[in-house]
PDB file of C-alpha atoms in Angstrom:
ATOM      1  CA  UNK A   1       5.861  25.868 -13.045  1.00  0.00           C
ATOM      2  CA  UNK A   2       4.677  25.773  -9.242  1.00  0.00           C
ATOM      3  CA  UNK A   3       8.114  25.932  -7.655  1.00  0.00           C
ATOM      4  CA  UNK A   4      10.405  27.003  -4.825  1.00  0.00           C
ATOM      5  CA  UNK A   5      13.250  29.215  -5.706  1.00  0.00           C
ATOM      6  CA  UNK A   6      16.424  29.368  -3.411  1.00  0.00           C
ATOM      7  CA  UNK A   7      19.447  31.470  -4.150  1.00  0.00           C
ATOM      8  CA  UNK A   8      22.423  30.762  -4.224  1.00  0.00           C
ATOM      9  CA  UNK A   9      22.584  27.155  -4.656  1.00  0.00           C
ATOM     10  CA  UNK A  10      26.563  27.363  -3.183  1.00  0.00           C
ATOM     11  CA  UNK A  11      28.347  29.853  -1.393  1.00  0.00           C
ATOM     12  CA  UNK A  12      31.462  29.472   0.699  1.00  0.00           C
ATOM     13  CA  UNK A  13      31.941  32.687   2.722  1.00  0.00           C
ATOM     14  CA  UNK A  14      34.124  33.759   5.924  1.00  0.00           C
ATOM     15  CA  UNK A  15      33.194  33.828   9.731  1.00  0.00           C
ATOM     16  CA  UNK A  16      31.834  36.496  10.355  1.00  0.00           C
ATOM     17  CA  UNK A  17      30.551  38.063   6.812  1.00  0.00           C
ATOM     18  CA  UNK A  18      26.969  38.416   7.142  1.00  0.00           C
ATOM     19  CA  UNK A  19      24.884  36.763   4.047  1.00  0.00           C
ATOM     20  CA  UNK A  20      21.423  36.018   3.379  1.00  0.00           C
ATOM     21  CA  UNK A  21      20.108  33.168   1.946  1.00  0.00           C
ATOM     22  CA  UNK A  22      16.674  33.927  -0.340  1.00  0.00           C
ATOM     23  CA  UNK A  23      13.654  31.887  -0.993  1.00  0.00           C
ATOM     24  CA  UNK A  24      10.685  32.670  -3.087  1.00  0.00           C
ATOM     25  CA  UNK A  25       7.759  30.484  -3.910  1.00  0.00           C
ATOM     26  CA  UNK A  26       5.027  31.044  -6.315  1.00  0.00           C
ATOM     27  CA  UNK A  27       2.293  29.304  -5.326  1.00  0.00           C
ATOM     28  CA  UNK A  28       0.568  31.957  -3.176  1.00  0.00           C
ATOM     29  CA  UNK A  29       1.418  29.655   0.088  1.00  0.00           C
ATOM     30  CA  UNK A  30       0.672  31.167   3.410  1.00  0.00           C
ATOM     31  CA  UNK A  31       3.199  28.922   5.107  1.00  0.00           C
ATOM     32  CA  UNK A  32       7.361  28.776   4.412  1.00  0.00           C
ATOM     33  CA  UNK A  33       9.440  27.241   6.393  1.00  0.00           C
ATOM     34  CA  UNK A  34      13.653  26.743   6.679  1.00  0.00           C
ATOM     35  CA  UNK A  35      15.429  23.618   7.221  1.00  0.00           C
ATOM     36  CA  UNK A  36      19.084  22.357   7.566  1.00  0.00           C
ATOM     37  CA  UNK A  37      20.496  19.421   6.986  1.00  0.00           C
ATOM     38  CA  UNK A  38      23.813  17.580   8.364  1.00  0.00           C
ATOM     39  CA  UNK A  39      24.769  13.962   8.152  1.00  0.00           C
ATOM     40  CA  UNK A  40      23.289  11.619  10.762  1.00  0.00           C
ATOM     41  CA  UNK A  41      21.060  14.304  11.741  1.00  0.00           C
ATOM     42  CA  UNK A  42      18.333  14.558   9.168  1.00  0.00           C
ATOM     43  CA  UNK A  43      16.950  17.497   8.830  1.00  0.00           C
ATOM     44  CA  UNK A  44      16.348  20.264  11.195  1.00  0.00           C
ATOM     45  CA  UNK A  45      13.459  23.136  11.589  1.00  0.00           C
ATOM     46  CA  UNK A  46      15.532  26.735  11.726  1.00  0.00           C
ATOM     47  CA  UNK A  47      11.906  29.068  12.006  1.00  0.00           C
ATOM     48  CA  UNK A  48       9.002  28.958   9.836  1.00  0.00           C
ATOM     49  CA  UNK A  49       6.520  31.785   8.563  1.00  0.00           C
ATOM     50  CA  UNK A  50       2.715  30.971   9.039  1.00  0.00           C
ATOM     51  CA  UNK A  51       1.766  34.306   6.888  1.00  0.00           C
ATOM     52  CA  UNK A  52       3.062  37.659   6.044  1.00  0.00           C
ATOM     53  CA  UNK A  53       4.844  39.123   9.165  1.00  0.00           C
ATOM     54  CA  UNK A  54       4.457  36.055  11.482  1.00  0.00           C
ATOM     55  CA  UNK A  55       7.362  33.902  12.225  1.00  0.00           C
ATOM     56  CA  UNK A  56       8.408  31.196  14.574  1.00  0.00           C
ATOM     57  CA  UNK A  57      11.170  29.350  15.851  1.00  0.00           C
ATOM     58  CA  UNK A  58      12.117  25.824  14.957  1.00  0.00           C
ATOM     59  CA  UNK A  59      14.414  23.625  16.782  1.00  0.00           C
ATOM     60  CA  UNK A  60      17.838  25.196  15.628  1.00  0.00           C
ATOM     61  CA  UNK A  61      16.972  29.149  15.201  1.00  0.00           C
ATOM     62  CA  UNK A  62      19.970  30.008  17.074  1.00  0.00           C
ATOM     63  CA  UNK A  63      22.520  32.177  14.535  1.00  0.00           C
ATOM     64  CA  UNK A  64      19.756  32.551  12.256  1.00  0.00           C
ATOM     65  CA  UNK A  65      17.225  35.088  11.706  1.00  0.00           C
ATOM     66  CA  UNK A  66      14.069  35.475   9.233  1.00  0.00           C
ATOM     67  CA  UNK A  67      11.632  38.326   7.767  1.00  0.00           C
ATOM     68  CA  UNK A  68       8.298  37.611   5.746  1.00  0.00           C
ATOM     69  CA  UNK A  69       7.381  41.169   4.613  1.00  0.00           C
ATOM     70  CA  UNK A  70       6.084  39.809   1.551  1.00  0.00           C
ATOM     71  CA  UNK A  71       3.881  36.077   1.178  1.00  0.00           C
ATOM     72  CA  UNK A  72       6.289  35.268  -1.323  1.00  0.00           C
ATOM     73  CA  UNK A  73       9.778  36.049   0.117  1.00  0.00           C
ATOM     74  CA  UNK A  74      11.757  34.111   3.198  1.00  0.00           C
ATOM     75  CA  UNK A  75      15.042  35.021   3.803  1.00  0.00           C
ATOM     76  CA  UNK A  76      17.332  33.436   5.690  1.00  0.00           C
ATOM     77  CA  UNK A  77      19.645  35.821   7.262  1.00  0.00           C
ATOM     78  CA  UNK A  78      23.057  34.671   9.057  1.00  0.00           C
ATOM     79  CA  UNK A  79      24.246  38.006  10.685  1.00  0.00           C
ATOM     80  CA  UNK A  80      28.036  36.376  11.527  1.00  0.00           C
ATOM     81  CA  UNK A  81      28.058  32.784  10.529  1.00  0.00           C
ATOM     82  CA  UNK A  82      30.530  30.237  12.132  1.00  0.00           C
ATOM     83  CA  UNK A  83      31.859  27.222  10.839  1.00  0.00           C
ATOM     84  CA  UNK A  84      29.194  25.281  12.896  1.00  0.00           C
ATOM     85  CA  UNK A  85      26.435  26.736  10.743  1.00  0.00           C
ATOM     86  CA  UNK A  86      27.887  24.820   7.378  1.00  0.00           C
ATOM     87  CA  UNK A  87      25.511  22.893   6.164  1.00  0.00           C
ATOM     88  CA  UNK A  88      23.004  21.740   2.974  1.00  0.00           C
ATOM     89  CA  UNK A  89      19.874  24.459   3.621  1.00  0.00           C
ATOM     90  CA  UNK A  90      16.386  23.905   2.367  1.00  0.00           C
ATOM     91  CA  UNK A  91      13.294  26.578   2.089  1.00  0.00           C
ATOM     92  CA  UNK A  92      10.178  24.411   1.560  1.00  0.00           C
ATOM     93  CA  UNK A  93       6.321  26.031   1.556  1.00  0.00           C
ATOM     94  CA  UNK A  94       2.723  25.045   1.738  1.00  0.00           C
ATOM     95  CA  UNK A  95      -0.237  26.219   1.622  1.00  0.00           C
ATOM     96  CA  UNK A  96      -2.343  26.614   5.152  1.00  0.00           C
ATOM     97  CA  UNK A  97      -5.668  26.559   3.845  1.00  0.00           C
ATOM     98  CA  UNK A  98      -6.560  24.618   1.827  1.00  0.00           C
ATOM     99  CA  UNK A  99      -6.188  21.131   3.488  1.00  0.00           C
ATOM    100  CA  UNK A 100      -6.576  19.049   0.329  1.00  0.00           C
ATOM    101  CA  UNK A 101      -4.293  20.457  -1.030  1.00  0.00           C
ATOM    102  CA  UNK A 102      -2.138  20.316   1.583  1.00  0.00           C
ATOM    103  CA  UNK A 103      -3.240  16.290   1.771  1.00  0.00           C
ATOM    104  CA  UNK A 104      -2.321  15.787  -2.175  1.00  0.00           C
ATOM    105  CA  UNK A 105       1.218  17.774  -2.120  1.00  0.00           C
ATOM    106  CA  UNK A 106       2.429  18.457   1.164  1.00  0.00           C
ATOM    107  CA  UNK A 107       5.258  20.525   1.652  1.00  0.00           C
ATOM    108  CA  UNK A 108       7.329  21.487  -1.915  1.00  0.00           C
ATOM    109  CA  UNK A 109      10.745  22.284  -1.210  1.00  0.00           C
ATOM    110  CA  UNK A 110      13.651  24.288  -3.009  1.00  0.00           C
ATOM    111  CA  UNK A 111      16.523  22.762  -4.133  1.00  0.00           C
ATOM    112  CA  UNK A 112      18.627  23.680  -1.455  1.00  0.00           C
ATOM    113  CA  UNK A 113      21.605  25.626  -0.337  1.00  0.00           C
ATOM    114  CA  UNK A 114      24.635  24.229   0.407  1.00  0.00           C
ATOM    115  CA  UNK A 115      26.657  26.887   2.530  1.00  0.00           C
ATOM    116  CA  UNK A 116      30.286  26.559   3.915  1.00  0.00           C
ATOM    117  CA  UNK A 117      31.492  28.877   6.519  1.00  0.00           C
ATOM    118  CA  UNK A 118      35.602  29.500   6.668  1.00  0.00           C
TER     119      UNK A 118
ATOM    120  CA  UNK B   1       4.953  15.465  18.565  1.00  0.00           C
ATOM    121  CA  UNK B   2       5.143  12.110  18.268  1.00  0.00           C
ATOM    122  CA  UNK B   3       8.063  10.381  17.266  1.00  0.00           C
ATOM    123  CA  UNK B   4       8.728   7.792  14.438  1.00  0.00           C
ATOM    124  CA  UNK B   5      11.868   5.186  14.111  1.00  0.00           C
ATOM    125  CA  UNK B   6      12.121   3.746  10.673  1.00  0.00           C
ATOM    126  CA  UNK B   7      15.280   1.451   9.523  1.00  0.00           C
ATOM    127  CA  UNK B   8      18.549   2.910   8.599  1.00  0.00           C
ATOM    128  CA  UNK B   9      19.246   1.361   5.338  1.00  0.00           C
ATOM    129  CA  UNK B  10      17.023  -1.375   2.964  1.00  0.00           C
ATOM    130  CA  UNK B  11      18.484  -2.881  -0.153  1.00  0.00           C
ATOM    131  CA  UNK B  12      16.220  -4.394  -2.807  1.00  0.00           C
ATOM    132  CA  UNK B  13      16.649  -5.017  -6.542  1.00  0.00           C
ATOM    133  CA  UNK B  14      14.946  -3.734  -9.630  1.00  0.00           C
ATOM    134  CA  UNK B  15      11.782  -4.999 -10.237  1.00  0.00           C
ATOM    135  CA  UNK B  16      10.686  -5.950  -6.537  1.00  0.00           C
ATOM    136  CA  UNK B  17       7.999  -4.713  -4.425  1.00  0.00           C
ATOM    137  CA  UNK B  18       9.901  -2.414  -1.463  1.00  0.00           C
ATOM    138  CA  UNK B  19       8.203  -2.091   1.782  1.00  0.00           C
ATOM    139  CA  UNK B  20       9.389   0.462   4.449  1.00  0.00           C
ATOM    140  CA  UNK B  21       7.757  -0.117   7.766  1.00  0.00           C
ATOM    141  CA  UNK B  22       7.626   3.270   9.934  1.00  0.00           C
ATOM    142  CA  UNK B  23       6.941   3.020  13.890  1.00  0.00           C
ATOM    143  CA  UNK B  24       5.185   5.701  15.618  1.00  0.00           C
ATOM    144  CA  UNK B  25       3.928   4.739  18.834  1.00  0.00           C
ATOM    145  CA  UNK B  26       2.904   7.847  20.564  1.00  0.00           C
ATOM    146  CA  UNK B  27       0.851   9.088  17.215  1.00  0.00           C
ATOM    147  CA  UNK B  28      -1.960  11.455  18.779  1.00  0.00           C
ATOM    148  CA  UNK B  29      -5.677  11.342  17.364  1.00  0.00           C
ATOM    149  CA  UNK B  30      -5.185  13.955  15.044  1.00  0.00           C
ATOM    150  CA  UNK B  31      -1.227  13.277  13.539  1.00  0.00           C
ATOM    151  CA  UNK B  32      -0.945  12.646   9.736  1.00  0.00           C
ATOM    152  CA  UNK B  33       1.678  10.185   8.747  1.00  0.00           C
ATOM    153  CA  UNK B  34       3.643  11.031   5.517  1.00  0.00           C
ATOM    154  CA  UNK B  35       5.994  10.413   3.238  1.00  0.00           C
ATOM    155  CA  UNK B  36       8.731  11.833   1.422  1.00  0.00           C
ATOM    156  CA  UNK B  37      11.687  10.833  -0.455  1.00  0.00           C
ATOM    157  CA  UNK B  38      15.254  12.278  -1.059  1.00  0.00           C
ATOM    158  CA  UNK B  39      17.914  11.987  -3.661  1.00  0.00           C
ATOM    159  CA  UNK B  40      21.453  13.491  -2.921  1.00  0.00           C
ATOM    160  CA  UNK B  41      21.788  17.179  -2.828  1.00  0.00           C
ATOM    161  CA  UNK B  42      17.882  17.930  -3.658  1.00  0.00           C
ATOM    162  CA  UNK B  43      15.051  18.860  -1.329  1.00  0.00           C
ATOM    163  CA  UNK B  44      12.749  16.254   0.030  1.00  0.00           C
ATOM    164  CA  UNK B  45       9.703  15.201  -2.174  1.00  0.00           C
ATOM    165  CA  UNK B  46       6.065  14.662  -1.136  1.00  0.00           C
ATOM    166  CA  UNK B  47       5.371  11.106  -1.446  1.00  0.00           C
ATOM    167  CA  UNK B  48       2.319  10.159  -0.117  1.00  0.00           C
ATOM    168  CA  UNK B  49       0.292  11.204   3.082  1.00  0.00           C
ATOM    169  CA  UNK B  50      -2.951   9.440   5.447  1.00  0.00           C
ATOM    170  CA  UNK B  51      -4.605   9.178   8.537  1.00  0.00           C
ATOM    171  CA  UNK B  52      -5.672   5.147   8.642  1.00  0.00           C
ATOM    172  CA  UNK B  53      -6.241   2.594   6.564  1.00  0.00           C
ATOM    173  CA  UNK B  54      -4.816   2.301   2.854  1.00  0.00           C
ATOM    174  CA  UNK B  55      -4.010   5.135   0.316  1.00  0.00           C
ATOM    175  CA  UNK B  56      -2.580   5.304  -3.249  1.00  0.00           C
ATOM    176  CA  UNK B  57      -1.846   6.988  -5.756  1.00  0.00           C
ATOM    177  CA  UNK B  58       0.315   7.066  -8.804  1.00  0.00           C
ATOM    178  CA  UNK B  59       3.714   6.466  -7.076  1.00  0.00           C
ATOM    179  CA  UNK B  60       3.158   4.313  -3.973  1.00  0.00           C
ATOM    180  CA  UNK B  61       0.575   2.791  -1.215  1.00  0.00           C
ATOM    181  CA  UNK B  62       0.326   3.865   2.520  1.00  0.00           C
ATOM    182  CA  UNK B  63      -0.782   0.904   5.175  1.00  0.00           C
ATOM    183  CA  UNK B  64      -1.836   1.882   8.297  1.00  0.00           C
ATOM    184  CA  UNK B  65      -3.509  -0.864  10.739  1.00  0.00           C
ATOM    185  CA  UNK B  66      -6.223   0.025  13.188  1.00  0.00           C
ATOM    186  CA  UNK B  67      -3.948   1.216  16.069  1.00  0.00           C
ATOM    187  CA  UNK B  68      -2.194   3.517  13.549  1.00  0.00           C
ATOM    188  CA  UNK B  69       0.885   2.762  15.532  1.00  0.00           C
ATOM    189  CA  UNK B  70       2.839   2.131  12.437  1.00  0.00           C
ATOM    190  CA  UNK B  71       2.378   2.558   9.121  1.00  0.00           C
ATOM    191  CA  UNK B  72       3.902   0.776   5.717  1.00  0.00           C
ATOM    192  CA  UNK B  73       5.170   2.375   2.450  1.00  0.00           C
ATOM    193  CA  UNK B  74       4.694   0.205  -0.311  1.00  0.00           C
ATOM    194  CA  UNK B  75       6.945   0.922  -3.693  1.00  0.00           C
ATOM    195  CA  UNK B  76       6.077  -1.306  -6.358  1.00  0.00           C
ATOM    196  CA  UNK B  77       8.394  -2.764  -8.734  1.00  0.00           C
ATOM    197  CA  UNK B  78      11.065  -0.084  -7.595  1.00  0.00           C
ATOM    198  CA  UNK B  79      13.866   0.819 -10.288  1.00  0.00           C
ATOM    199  CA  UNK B  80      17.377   2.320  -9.743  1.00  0.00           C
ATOM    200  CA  UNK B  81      16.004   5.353 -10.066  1.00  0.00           C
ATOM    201  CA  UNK B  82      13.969   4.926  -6.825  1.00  0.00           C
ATOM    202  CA  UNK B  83      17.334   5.018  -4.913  1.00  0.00           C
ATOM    203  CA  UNK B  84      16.750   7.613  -2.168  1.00  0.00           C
ATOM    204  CA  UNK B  85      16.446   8.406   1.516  1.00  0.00           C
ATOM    205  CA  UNK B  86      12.775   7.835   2.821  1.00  0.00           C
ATOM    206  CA  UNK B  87      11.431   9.495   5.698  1.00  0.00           C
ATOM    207  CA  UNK B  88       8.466   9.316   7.612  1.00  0.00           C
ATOM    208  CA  UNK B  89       6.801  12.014   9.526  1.00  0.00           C
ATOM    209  CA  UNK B  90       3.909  12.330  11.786  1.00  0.00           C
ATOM    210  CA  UNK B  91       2.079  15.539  12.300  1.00  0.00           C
ATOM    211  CA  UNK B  92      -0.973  17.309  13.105  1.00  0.00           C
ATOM    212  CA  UNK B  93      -2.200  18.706   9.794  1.00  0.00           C
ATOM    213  CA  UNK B  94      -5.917  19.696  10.387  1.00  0.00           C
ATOM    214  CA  UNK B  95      -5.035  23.247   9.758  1.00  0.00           C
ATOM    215  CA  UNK B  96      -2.565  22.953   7.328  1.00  0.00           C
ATOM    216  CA  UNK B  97       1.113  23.913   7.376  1.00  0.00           C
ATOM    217  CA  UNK B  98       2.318  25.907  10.261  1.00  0.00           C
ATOM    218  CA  UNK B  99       2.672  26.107  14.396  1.00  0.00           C
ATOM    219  CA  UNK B 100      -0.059  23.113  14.406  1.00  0.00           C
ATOM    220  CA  UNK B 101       2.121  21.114  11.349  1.00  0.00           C
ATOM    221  CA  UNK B 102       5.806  21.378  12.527  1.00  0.00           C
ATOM    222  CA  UNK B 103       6.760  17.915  10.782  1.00  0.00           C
ATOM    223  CA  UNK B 104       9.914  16.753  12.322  1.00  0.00           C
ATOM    224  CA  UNK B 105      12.142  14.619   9.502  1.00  0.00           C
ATOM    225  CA  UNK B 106      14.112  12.260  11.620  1.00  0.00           C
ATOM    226  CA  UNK B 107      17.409  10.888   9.405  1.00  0.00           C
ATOM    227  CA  UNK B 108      14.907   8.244   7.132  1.00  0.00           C
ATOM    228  CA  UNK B 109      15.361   5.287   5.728  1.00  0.00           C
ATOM    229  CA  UNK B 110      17.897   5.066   2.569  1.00  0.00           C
ATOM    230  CA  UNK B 111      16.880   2.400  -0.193  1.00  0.00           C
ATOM    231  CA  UNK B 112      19.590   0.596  -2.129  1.00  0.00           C
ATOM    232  CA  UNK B 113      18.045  -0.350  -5.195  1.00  0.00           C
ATOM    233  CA  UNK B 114      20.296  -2.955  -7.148  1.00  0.00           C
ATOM    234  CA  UNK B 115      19.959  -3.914 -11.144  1.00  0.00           C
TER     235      UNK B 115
END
């Protein structure tokens, strides 16, 4: 089944205590990107990969950082998290290249992470 | 990137067409509008996506007039299982995902769907 994995679906952690969030898709997408979500704010670009070993920043990367060392792989790493980085986290992907595909499924997104910070 | 405002909340009951109007003023020639929809605590699904005119497929219908200024999603005969935040996004997409794609999901549109 064409899907995007994140782990761990909850995790309630301490300031400070560095933790990574994974994401794996396997659909051979070029493209991954991370989001967060909050109420009343909808949801928020963190960075985004376009390929192996090419990322970007979104509109929130602050406290966050990413790696793409593999096309299938985007972790979300939060070196010392603070409370203000609780939130409901989403990896979605997509694939760059072929448009019609991209027309007929757009972005598929994980499940989500929902991440509390203590 | 253009910007979109949709309503905050619709309510409709089971059985009724839903339409969710989405305005987008400052679309540029080559923005995509789509479509995705939310339940609680899951990630956002691909609805529908188009450039002008109308498009459908198995779940809904996209209008977009002439001026592409807006755009309409049309649910038919929604059921409570069609409860869900809506959003609607406008992006360039003529390369795919990435820099030239960075969708912005403003806070959508949540559908009350009532037996």
């Amino acid at each position: 089944e064409a899907q995007v994995t994140q782990n761990p679906r909850y995790l309630i952690t301490v300031t400070g205590k560095k933790l990574t969030v994974t994401c794996s898709q396997n659909m051979n997408h070029e493209y991954m990107s991370w989001y967060r979500q909050d109420p009343g704010l909808g949801l928020r670009q963190i960075y985004y990969s376009m390929n192996v070993e090419v990322t970007d920043k979104g509109d929130v990367p602050e406290g966050y950082k990413v790696s793409r060392k593999e096309k299938r792989n985007f972790p979300l790493i939060l070196e010392s998290p603070s409370p203000n980085q609780t939130s409901l986290y989403f990896c979605a992907s997509s694939s760059n290249l072929d448009r019609a595909a991209f027309r007929d499924y757009g972005y598929t997104f994980g499940s989500g992470t929902r991440l509390t910070v203590v | 990137l253009a910007k979109t405002t949709q309503p905050i909340s619709m309510d409709s009951y089971e059985g009724q067409e839903v339409n969710i109007t989405c305005s987008h003023n400052n679309i540029a020639t080559n923005d995509y509008i789509t479509w995705y929809q939310q339940f609680p605590s899951q990630g956002p699904r691909f609805i529908i996506q188009g450039y002008k005119t109308k498009v459908t497929n198995e779940v809904a219908s996209l209008f977009i007039p002439a001026d592409r200024k807006s755009s309409t999603l049309s649910l038919p005969r929604v059921s409570l299982s069609d409860t869900a935040v809506y959003y609607c996004l406008v992006g360039d997409i003529s390369l795919g995902g990435g820099a030239t794609n960075k969708l912005i999901f403003g806070t959508g549109t949540l559908l009350a769907v009532q037996p």
